[in-house]
PDB file of C-alpha atoms in Angstrom:
ATOM      1  CA  MET A  16     117.872 154.966  16.658  1.00  0.00           C
ATOM      2  CA  THR A  17     120.897 156.860  17.986  1.00  0.00           C
ATOM      3  CA  GLN A  18     120.051 160.108  19.756  1.00  0.00           C
ATOM      4  CA  PRO A  19     121.649 163.371  18.586  1.00  0.00           C
ATOM      5  CA  LEU A  20     124.748 164.438  20.512  1.00  0.00           C
ATOM      6  CA  PHE A  21     122.951 167.494  21.889  1.00  0.00           C
ATOM      7  CA  ALA A  22     120.020 165.482  23.255  1.00  0.00           C
ATOM      8  CA  THR A  23     122.259 164.594  26.193  1.00  0.00           C
ATOM      9  CA  ILE A  24     123.535 168.163  26.535  1.00  0.00           C
ATOM     10  CA  PHE A  25     120.038 169.661  26.692  1.00  0.00           C
ATOM     11  CA  GLY A  26     118.799 166.811  28.864  1.00  0.00           C
ATOM     12  CA  ASP A  27     115.143 167.055  29.829  1.00  0.00           C
ATOM     13  CA  ASP A  28     114.758 170.205  27.703  1.00  0.00           C
ATOM     14  CA  TRP A  29     115.549 168.384  24.455  1.00  0.00           C
ATOM     15  CA  GLN A  30     111.949 167.359  23.811  1.00  0.00           C
ATOM     16  CA  SER A  31     110.825 170.955  24.406  1.00  0.00           C
ATOM     17  CA  LEU A  32     113.033 172.412  21.692  1.00  0.00           C
ATOM     18  CA  PRO A  33     111.238 173.565  18.524  1.00  0.00           C
ATOM     19  CA  PRO A  34     111.722 171.725  15.203  1.00  0.00           C
ATOM     20  CA  VAL A  35     114.382 174.103  13.854  1.00  0.00           C
ATOM     21  CA  MET A  36     116.603 173.384  16.859  1.00  0.00           C
ATOM     22  CA  HIS A  37     116.175 169.640  16.399  1.00  0.00           C
ATOM     23  CA  LYS A  38     117.382 170.127  12.815  1.00  0.00           C
ATOM     24  CA  HIS A  39     120.187 172.476  13.869  1.00  0.00           C
ATOM     25  CA  TYR A  40     121.451 170.008  16.492  1.00  0.00           C
ATOM     26  CA  ALA A  41     120.663 166.778  14.627  1.00  0.00           C
ATOM     27  CA  ASN A  42     124.258 165.472  14.404  1.00  0.00           C
ATOM     28  CA  ARG A  43     124.970 162.239  16.260  1.00  0.00           C
ATOM     29  CA  ALA A  44     128.205 161.378  18.061  1.00  0.00           C
ATOM     30  CA  HIS A  45     130.261 158.628  16.405  1.00  0.00           C
ATOM     31  CA  HIS A  46     128.458 159.162  13.077  1.00  0.00           C
ATOM     32  CA  ASN A  47     129.528 160.939   9.897  1.00  0.00           C
ATOM     33  CA  ASP A  48     126.751 163.528  10.008  1.00  0.00           C
ATOM     34  CA  GLU A  49     126.575 166.997   8.485  1.00  0.00           C
ATOM     35  CA  THR A  50     124.169 169.886   8.981  1.00  0.00           C
ATOM     36  CA  VAL A  51     124.462 173.121   6.993  1.00  0.00           C
ATOM     37  CA  ALA A  52     122.969 176.535   7.771  1.00  0.00           C
ATOM     38  CA  GLU A  53     123.097 179.544   5.418  1.00  0.00           C
ATOM     39  CA  GLY A  54     122.686 183.077   6.685  1.00  0.00           C
ATOM     40  CA  VAL A  55     123.463 186.767   6.566  1.00  0.00           C
ATOM     41  CA  MET A  56     125.384 188.430   9.379  1.00  0.00           C
ATOM     42  CA  ILE A  57     126.431 191.691  10.999  1.00  0.00           C
ATOM     43  CA  VAL A  58     129.941 191.741  12.496  1.00  0.00           C
ATOM     44  CA  LYS A  59     130.960 194.584  14.832  1.00  0.00           C
ATOM     45  CA  SER A  60     134.116 195.382  16.791  1.00  0.00           C
ATOM     46  CA  SER A  61     134.933 198.105  19.302  1.00  0.00           C
ATOM     47  CA  PHE A  62     138.289 199.850  19.417  1.00  0.00           C
ATOM     48  CA  LEU A  63     139.488 197.110  21.785  1.00  0.00           C
ATOM     49  CA  GLY A  64     138.110 194.457  19.447  1.00  0.00           C
ATOM     50  CA  ARG A  65     140.026 195.958  16.533  1.00  0.00           C
ATOM     51  CA  LEU A  66     143.214 195.939  18.624  1.00  0.00           C
ATOM     52  CA  LEU A  67     142.621 192.244  19.284  1.00  0.00           C
ATOM     53  CA  SER A  68     141.848 191.378  15.643  1.00  0.00           C
ATOM     54  CA  PRO A  69     145.445 190.262  14.821  1.00  0.00           C
ATOM     55  CA  LEU A  70     145.165 187.823  17.715  1.00  0.00           C
ATOM     56  CA  PHE A  71     141.813 186.615  16.363  1.00  0.00           C
ATOM     57  CA  ARG A  72     143.396 185.957  12.976  1.00  0.00           C
ATOM     58  CA  ARG A  73     146.516 184.175  14.251  1.00  0.00           C
ATOM     59  CA  SER A  74     144.656 181.992  16.706  1.00  0.00           C
ATOM     60  CA  GLY A  75     141.795 181.164  14.359  1.00  0.00           C
ATOM     61  CA  THR A  76     139.380 182.726  16.852  1.00  0.00           C
ATOM     62  CA  LEU A  77     136.395 184.846  15.794  1.00  0.00           C
ATOM     63  CA  VAL A  78     136.415 187.149  12.763  1.00  0.00           C
ATOM     64  CA  PRO A  79     139.024 189.902  12.146  1.00  0.00           C
ATOM     65  CA  TYR A  80     136.759 192.030   9.887  1.00  0.00           C
ATOM     66  CA  GLU A  81     133.586 194.070  10.275  1.00  0.00           C
ATOM     67  CA  GLY A  82     130.575 194.484   8.014  1.00  0.00           C
ATOM     68  CA  GLU A  83     126.826 194.212   7.487  1.00  0.00           C
ATOM     69  CA  GLY A  84     124.886 191.939   5.171  1.00  0.00           C
ATOM     70  CA  ILE A  85     127.737 189.408   5.164  1.00  0.00           C
ATOM     71  CA  PRO A  86     126.766 186.029   3.643  1.00  0.00           C
ATOM     72  CA  ALA A  87     127.862 183.168   5.885  1.00  0.00           C
ATOM     73  CA  THR A  88     127.747 179.383   5.811  1.00  0.00           C
ATOM     74  CA  VAL A  89     128.136 177.184   8.875  1.00  0.00           C
ATOM     75  CA  ARG A  90     128.725 173.440   8.600  1.00  0.00           C
ATOM     76  CA  PHE A  91     128.167 171.304  11.693  1.00  0.00           C
ATOM     77  CA  LEU A  92     130.138 168.062  11.477  1.00  0.00           C
ATOM     78  CA  THR A  93     130.454 164.911  13.554  1.00  0.00           C
ATOM     79  CA  ARG A  94     132.679 161.963  12.755  1.00  0.00           C
ATOM     80  CA  ALA A  95     132.478 158.237  13.450  1.00  0.00           C
ATOM     81  CA  ALA A  96     135.829 158.311  15.252  1.00  0.00           C
ATOM     82  CA  ASP A  97     134.819 160.401  18.291  1.00  0.00           C
ATOM     83  CA  ASP A  98     132.139 162.473  20.018  1.00  0.00           C
ATOM     84  CA  SER A  99     133.421 165.915  19.025  1.00  0.00           C
ATOM     85  CA  PHE A 100     131.254 168.438  17.185  1.00  0.00           C
ATOM     86  CA  THR A 101     133.021 170.644  14.621  1.00  0.00           C
ATOM     87  CA  LEU A 102     131.816 174.028  13.388  1.00  0.00           C
ATOM     88  CA  GLU A 103     133.217 175.257  10.074  1.00  0.00           C
ATOM     89  CA  ARG A 104     132.245 178.900   9.495  1.00  0.00           C
ATOM     90  CA  SER A 105     132.765 180.735   6.204  1.00  0.00           C
ATOM     91  CA  PHE A 106     132.245 184.515   5.960  1.00  0.00           C
ATOM     92  CA  ARG A 107     132.199 186.162   2.514  1.00  0.00           C
ATOM     93  CA  PHE A 108     133.213 189.802   2.996  1.00  0.00           C
ATOM     94  CA  PRO A 109     133.201 192.054  -0.097  1.00  0.00           C
ATOM     95  CA  HIS A 110     136.524 192.278  -1.926  1.00  0.00           C
ATOM     96  CA  LYS A 111     138.172 189.708   0.350  1.00  0.00           C
ATOM     97  CA  LYS A 112     138.839 186.019   0.190  1.00  0.00           C
ATOM     98  CA  PRO A 113     136.283 184.022   2.191  1.00  0.00           C
ATOM     99  CA  TYR A 114     137.335 183.992   5.819  1.00  0.00           C
ATOM    100  CA  VAL A 115     137.009 180.492   7.270  1.00  0.00           C
ATOM    101  CA  PHE A 116     137.547 179.469  10.849  1.00  0.00           C
ATOM    102  CA  CYS A 117     136.838 176.191  12.542  1.00  0.00           C
ATOM    103  CA  SER A 118     136.278 175.182  16.122  1.00  0.00           C
ATOM    104  CA  THR A 119     135.640 171.884  17.838  1.00  0.00           C
ATOM    105  CA  MET A 120     133.128 171.520  20.651  1.00  0.00           C
ATOM    106  CA  GLN A 121     133.839 168.830  23.208  1.00  0.00           C
ATOM    107  CA  PRO A 122     131.197 167.790  25.783  1.00  0.00           C
ATOM    108  CA  GLN A 123     132.296 168.087  29.413  1.00  0.00           C
ATOM    109  CA  GLY A 124     129.334 166.354  31.012  1.00  0.00           C
ATOM    110  CA  GLY A 125     125.826 167.579  31.591  1.00  0.00           C
ATOM    111  CA  ALA A 126     125.052 170.817  29.750  1.00  0.00           C
ATOM    112  CA  GLU A 127     128.674 171.998  29.598  1.00  0.00           C
ATOM    113  CA  ILE A 128     130.899 172.168  26.524  1.00  0.00           C
ATOM    114  CA  ILE A 129     134.314 173.605  25.688  1.00  0.00           C
ATOM    115  CA  GLU A 130     134.708 175.091  22.214  1.00  0.00           C
ATOM    116  CA  PHE A 131     138.345 174.830  21.110  1.00  0.00           C
ATOM    117  CA  THR A 132     140.101 176.731  18.333  1.00  0.00           C
ATOM    118  CA  ARG A 133     143.041 175.327  16.405  1.00  0.00           C
ATOM    119  CA  LEU A 134     145.711 176.541  18.874  1.00  0.00           C
ATOM    120  CA  GLY A 135     144.056 174.912  21.871  1.00  0.00           C
ATOM    121  CA  PHE A 136     142.344 178.014  23.225  1.00  0.00           C
ATOM    122  CA  GLY A 137     138.848 177.256  24.484  1.00  0.00           C
ATOM    123  CA  TRP A 138     135.621 178.833  25.686  1.00  0.00           C
ATOM    124  CA  HIS A 139     133.929 176.819  28.428  1.00  0.00           C
ATOM    125  CA  MET A 140     130.181 177.413  28.248  1.00  0.00           C
ATOM    126  CA  ARG A 141     126.894 176.041  29.510  1.00  0.00           C
ATOM    127  CA  TYR A 142     123.980 175.335  27.165  1.00  0.00           C
ATOM    128  CA  GLY A 143     120.439 176.056  28.243  1.00  0.00           C
ATOM    129  CA  TRP A 144     116.874 176.469  26.974  1.00  0.00           C
ATOM    130  CA  ASP A 145     114.758 179.129  28.676  1.00  0.00           C
ATOM    131  CA  GLY A 146     111.549 178.250  26.841  1.00  0.00           C
ATOM    132  CA  ARG A 147     112.131 180.869  24.157  1.00  0.00           C
ATOM    133  CA  LYS A 148     115.757 180.625  23.086  1.00  0.00           C
ATOM    134  CA  VAL A 149     118.921 178.547  23.412  1.00  0.00           C
ATOM    135  CA  THR A 150     121.496 180.245  25.647  1.00  0.00           C
ATOM    136  CA  LEU A 151     125.269 179.738  25.745  1.00  0.00           C
ATOM    137  CA  THR A 152     126.501 181.127  29.048  1.00  0.00           C
ATOM    138  CA  HIS A 153     130.114 181.917  29.898  1.00  0.00           C
ATOM    139  CA  ARG A 154     131.904 179.747  32.458  1.00  0.00           C
ATOM    140  CA  CYS A 155     135.575 180.493  31.789  1.00  0.00           C
ATOM    141  CA  TYR A 156     138.360 180.413  29.196  1.00  0.00           C
ATOM    142  CA  VAL A 157     140.781 177.499  29.052  1.00  0.00           C
ATOM    143  CA  MET A 158     143.965 176.436  27.296  1.00  0.00           C
ATOM    144  CA  ARG A 159     144.669 172.831  26.443  1.00  0.00           C
ATOM    145  CA  LEU A 160     148.241 171.966  27.455  1.00  0.00           C
ATOM    146  CA  PHE A 161     149.761 168.483  27.663  1.00  0.00           C
ATOM    147  CA  GLY A 162     146.333 166.931  27.347  1.00  0.00           C
ATOM    148  CA  LYS A 163     144.809 168.955  30.198  1.00  0.00           C
ATOM    149  CA  ASN A 164     142.405 171.899  30.159  1.00  0.00           C
ATOM    150  CA  LEU A 165     143.850 174.721  32.247  1.00  0.00           C
ATOM    151  CA  ARG A 166     141.740 177.709  33.191  1.00  0.00           C
ATOM    152  CA  VAL A 167     143.204 181.015  31.961  1.00  0.00           C
ATOM    153  CA  PRO A 168     141.886 184.337  33.368  1.00  0.00           C
ATOM    154  CA  LEU A 169     141.543 186.202  30.076  1.00  0.00           C
ATOM    155  CA  GLU A 170     138.346 187.982  31.065  1.00  0.00           C
ATOM    156  CA  TRP A 171     140.507 190.976  32.010  1.00  0.00           C
ATOM    157  CA  LEU A 172     141.610 191.256  28.359  1.00  0.00           C
ATOM    158  CA  GLY A 173     138.595 190.378  26.238  1.00  0.00           C
ATOM    159  CA  GLY A 174     135.721 190.202  28.691  1.00  0.00           C
ATOM    160  CA  THR A 175     133.151 187.417  28.913  1.00  0.00           C
ATOM    161  CA  THR A 176     131.255 185.796  26.054  1.00  0.00           C
ATOM    162  CA  TYR A 177     127.556 185.102  25.683  1.00  0.00           C
ATOM    163  CA  ALA A 178     125.528 183.700  22.778  1.00  0.00           C
ATOM    164  CA  GLU A 179     121.923 182.828  22.048  1.00  0.00           C
ATOM    165  CA  GLU A 180     119.823 181.294  19.283  1.00  0.00           C
ATOM    166  CA  THR A 181     116.140 182.144  18.854  1.00  0.00           C
ATOM    167  CA  PRO A 182     113.778 180.086  16.656  1.00  0.00           C
ATOM    168  CA  ILE A 183     111.985 181.953  13.850  1.00  0.00           C
ATOM    169  CA  ASP A 184     110.159 179.114  12.114  1.00  0.00           C
ATOM    170  CA  ASP A 185     110.646 175.393  11.467  1.00  0.00           C
ATOM    171  CA  ARG A 186     113.789 175.981   9.376  1.00  0.00           C
ATOM    172  CA  SER A 187     115.181 179.346  10.474  1.00  0.00           C
ATOM    173  CA  PHE A 188     116.670 180.898  13.598  1.00  0.00           C
ATOM    174  CA  ALA A 189     118.315 184.135  14.691  1.00  0.00           C
ATOM    175  CA  MET A 190     121.590 184.120  16.565  1.00  0.00           C
ATOM    176  CA  LYS A 191     123.927 186.539  18.256  1.00  0.00           C
ATOM    177  CA  MET A 192     127.241 186.314  20.058  1.00  0.00           C
ATOM    178  CA  ASP A 193     128.667 189.099  22.176  1.00  0.00           C
ATOM    179  CA  MET A 194     131.935 189.692  24.023  1.00  0.00           C
ATOM    180  CA  HIS A 195     131.501 192.267  26.775  1.00  0.00           C
ATOM    181  CA  HIS A 196     134.198 193.706  29.036  1.00  0.00           C
ATOM    182  CA  LYS A 197     133.402 194.632  32.635  1.00  0.00           C
ATOM    183  CA  TYR A 198     135.027 198.044  32.254  1.00  0.00           C
ATOM    184  CA  PHE A 199     135.207 198.732  28.507  1.00  0.00           C
ATOM    185  CA  GLY A 200     131.779 197.473  27.454  1.00  0.00           C
ATOM    186  CA  HIS A 201     131.214 195.974  24.011  1.00  0.00           C
ATOM    187  CA  VAL A 202     134.314 194.293  22.517  1.00  0.00           C
ATOM    188  CA  PHE A 203     133.085 192.169  19.619  1.00  0.00           C
ATOM    189  CA  SER A 204     129.805 190.776  18.348  1.00  0.00           C
ATOM    190  CA  TYR A 205     128.186 189.073  15.442  1.00  0.00           C
ATOM    191  CA  SER A 206     124.544 188.391  14.770  1.00  0.00           C
ATOM    192  CA  GLY A 207     122.323 187.208  11.956  1.00  0.00           C
ATOM    193  CA  THR A 208     119.581 184.922  10.733  1.00  0.00           C
ATOM    194  CA  PHE A 209     120.153 181.420   9.398  1.00  0.00           C
ATOM    195  CA  THR A 210     118.177 178.803   7.520  1.00  0.00           C
ATOM    196  CA  VAL A 211     119.005 175.119   7.909  1.00  0.00           C
ATOM    197  CA  THR A 212     119.539 173.895   4.334  1.00  0.00           C
ATOM    198  CA  LYS A 213     120.967 170.414   4.822  1.00  0.00           C
ATOM    199  CA  VAL A 214     120.640 167.666   7.427  1.00  0.00           C
ATOM    200  CA  THR A 215     122.206 164.247   6.809  1.00  0.00           C
ATOM    201  CA  ALA A 216     121.661 162.741  10.260  1.00  0.00           C
TER     202      ALA A 216
END
């Protein structure tokens, strides 16, 4: 049986992950697999985050609105053609059309992944498991140009990014993502709880 894509990324920690994380990360590389999680989120921006929101919208990066109790659906997709892992996020803010943004996560070897948005901007991160939660730790930002990933020092503008996912039970987990600037503090964050509702792997 083919191992999930993230079994390699988590390495020796894969077997230690709780059942909900095995469901969450069940997709296999080079297979047409889909996992769906439904949740409710809080989205917050600082003054700097609101200034950056037009950039978020144009680049297909993050969410340009704020709110609490926001229903959200995340689809995790792999395809037979390659080893990429696509996240399709849909946020349903009141009185607005659903806001959808997609990103593609590409393994870089070991526990490292780059998450790319549609314009080629990427967040290079390292996955880990500390025995209680999954951590996504900032390495750098990159831009894909002419087939190469070039490091871009955008930490001065938007700060660094960190995310984590904490198991709740065998089907549910809590998550949060935070952008934090060295000098200006909180820039942008979203958090919420999700239930895995579909696994086709």
